[in-house]
PDB file of C-alpha atoms in Angstrom:
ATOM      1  CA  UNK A   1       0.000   0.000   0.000  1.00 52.00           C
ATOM      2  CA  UNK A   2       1.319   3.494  -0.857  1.00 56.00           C
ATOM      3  CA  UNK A   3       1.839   5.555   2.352  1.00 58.00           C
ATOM      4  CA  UNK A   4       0.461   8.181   0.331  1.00 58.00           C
ATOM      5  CA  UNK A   5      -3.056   6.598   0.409  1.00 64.00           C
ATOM      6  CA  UNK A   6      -3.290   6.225   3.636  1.00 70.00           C
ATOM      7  CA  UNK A   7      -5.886   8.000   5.659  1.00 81.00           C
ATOM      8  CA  UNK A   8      -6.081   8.488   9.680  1.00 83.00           C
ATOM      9  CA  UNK A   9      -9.218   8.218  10.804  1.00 84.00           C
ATOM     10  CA  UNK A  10     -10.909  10.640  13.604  1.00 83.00           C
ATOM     11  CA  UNK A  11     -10.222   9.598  17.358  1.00 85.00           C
ATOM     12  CA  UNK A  12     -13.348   8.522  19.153  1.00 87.00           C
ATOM     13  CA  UNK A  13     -12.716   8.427  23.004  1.00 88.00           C
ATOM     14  CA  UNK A  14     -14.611   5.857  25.224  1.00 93.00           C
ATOM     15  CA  UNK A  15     -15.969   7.742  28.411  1.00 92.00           C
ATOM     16  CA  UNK A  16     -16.673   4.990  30.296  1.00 96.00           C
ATOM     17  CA  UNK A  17     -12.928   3.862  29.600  1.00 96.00           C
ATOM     18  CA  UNK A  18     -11.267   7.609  30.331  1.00 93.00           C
ATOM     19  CA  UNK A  19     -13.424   7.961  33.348  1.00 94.00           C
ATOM     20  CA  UNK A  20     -12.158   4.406  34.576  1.00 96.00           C
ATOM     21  CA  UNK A  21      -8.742   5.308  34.068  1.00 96.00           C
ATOM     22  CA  UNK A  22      -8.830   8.735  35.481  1.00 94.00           C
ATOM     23  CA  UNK A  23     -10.050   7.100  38.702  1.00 95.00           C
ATOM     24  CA  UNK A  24      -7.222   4.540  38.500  1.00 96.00           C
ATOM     25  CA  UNK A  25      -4.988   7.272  38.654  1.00 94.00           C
ATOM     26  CA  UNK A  26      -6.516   9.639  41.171  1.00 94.00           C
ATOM     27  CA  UNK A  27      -5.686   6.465  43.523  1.00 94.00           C
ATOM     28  CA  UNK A  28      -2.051   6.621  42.615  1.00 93.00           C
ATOM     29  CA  UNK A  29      -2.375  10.125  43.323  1.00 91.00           C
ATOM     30  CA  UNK A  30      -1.868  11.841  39.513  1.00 89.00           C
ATOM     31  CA  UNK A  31      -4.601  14.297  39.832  1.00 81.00           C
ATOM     32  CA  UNK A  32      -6.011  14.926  35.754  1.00 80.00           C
ATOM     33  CA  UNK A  33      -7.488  18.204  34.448  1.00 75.00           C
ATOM     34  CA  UNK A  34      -9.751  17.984  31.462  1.00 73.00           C
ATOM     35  CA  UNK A  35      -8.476  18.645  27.962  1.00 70.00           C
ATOM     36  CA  UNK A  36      -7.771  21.781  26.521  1.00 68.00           C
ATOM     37  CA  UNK A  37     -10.403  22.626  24.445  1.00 69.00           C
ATOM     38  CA  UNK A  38      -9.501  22.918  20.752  1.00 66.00           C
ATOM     39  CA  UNK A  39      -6.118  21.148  21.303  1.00 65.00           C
ATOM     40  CA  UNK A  40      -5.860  18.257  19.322  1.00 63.00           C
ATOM     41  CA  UNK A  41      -3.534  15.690  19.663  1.00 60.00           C
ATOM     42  CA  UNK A  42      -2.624  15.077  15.728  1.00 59.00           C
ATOM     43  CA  UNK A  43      -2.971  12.459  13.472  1.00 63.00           C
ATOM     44  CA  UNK A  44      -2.386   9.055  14.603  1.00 76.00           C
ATOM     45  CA  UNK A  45      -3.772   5.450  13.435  1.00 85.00           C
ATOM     46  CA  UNK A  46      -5.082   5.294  17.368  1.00 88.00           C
ATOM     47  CA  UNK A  47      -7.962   7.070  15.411  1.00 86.00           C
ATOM     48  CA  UNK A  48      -8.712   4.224  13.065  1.00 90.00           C
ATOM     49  CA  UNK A  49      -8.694   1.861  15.781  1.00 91.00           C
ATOM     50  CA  UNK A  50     -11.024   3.565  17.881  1.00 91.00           C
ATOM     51  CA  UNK A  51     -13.300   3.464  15.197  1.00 90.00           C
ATOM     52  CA  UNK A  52     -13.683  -0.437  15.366  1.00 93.00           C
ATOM     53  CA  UNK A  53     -13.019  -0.966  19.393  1.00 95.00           C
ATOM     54  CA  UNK A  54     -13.829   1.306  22.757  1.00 96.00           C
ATOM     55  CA  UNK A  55     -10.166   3.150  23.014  1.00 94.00           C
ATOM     56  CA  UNK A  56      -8.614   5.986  24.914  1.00 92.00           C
ATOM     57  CA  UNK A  57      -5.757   8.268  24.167  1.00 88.00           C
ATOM     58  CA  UNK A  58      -4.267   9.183  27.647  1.00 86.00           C
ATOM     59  CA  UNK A  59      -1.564  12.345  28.049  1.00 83.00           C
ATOM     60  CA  UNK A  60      -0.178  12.603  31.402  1.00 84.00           C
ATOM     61  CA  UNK A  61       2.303  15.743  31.804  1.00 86.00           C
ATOM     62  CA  UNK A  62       5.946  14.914  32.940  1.00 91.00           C
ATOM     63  CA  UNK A  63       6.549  18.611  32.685  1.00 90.00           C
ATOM     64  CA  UNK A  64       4.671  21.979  34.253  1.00 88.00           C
ATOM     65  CA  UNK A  65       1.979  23.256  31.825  1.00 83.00           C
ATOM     66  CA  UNK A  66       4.645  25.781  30.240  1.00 87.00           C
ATOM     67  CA  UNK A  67       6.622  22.651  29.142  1.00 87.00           C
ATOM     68  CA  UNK A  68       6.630  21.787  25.565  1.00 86.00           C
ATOM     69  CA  UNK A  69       7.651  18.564  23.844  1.00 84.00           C
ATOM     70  CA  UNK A  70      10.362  17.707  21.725  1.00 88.00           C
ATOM     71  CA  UNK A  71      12.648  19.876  23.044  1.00 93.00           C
ATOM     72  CA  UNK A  72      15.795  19.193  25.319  1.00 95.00           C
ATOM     73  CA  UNK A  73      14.229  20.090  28.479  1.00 95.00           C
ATOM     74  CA  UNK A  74      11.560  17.853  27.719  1.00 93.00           C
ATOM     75  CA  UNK A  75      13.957  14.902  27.321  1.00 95.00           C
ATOM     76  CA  UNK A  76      15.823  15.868  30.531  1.00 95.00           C
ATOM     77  CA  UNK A  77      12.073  15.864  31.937  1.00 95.00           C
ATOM     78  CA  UNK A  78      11.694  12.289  30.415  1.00 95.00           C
ATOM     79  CA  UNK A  79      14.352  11.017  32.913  1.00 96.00           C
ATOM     80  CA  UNK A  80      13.301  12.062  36.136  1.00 96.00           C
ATOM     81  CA  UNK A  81      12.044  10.837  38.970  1.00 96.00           C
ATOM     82  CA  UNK A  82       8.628  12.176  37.907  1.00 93.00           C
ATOM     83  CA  UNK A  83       8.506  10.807  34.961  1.00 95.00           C
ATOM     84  CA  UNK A  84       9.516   7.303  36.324  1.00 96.00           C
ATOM     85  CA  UNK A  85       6.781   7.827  39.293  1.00 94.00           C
ATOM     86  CA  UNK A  86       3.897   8.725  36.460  1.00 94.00           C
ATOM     87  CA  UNK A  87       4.910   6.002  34.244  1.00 94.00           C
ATOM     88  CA  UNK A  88       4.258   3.619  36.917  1.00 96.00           C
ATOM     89  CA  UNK A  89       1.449   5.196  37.728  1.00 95.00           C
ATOM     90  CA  UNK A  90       0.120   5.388  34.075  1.00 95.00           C
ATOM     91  CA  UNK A  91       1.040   1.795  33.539  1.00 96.00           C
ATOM     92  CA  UNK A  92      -0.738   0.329  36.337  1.00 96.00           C
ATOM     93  CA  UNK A  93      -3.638   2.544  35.635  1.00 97.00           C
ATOM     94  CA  UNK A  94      -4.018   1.063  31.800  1.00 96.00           C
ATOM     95  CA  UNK A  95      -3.775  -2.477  33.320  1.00 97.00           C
ATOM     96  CA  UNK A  96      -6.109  -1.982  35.675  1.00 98.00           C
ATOM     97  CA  UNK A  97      -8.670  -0.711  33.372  1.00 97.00           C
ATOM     98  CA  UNK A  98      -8.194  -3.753  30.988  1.00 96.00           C
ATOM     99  CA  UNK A  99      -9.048  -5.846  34.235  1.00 97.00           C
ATOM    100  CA  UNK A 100     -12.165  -3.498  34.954  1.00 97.00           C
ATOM    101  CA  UNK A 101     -13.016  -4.277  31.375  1.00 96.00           C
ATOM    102  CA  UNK A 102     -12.616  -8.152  31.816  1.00 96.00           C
ATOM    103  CA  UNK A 103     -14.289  -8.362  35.205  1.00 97.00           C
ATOM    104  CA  UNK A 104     -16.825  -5.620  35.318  1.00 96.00           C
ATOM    105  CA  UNK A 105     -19.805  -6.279  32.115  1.00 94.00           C
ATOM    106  CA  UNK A 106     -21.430  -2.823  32.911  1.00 96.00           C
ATOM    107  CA  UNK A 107     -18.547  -1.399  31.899  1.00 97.00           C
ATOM    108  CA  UNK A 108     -17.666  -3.227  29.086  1.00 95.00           C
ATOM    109  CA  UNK A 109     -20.689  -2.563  27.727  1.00 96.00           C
ATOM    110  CA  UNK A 110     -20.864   0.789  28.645  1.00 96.00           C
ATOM    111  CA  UNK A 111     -17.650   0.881  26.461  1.00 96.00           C
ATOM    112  CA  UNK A 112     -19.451  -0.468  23.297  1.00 96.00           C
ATOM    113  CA  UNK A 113     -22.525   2.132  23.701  1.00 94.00           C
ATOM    114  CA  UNK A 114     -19.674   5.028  23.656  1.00 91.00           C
ATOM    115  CA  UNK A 115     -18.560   3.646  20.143  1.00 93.00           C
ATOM    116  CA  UNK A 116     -22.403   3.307  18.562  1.00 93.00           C
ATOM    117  CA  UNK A 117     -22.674   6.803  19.828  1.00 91.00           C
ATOM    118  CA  UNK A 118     -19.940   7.961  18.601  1.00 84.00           C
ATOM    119  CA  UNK A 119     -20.486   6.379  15.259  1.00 79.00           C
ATOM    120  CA  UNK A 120     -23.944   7.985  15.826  1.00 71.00           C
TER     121      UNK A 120
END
């Protein structure tokens, strides 16, 4: 296939998964604030497969909000301490929400209704 023709589809979050994970986190003690409006986070194929299965797109700052990415301070900001204790954090979180989604049919199926509706 010719890179050329290939298209990136739009990213559909899953509430029910976000919220999960956001609560995940609050217990490791990562407090979240709610997207910027208007700030998207680019193209990525994460879009085309949250088209066909419930997905999230965390971000989870290593940096203050005046950081910026790709930049050397960002990379000095990727090894730190904080970033090691977030990571952790982030990774449990995402594993723990797989489990939720395993153990917990409500909220699998919540997960499902977010993609119909977002197909909508």
């Amino acid at each position: 296939m010719d890179r050329a023709s290939v298209r990136y589809e739009h990213f559909r979050d899953s509430g029910a998964l976000s919220e999960r994970f956001a609560g995940h986190l609050e217990h490791a003690g990562i407090a979240l604030t709610p997207p910027v409006p208007g700030v998207c986070p680019g193209s990525s194929d994460i879009g085309n497969v949250s088209g066909r299965v419930p997905a999230i797109h965390p971000f989870v700052a290593i940096m203050d909000p005046d950081g910026s990415d790709h930049t050397p301070e960002f990379a000095e900001a990727a090894a730190s301490e904080r970033a090691r204790r977030v990571l952790l954090a982030v990774v449990e979180a995402l594993a723990l929400t797989g489990l939720d989604v395993l153990r917990d049919p409500g909220l699998h199926g919540r997960a499902w209704e977010d993609l119909r509706r977002a197909e909508g």
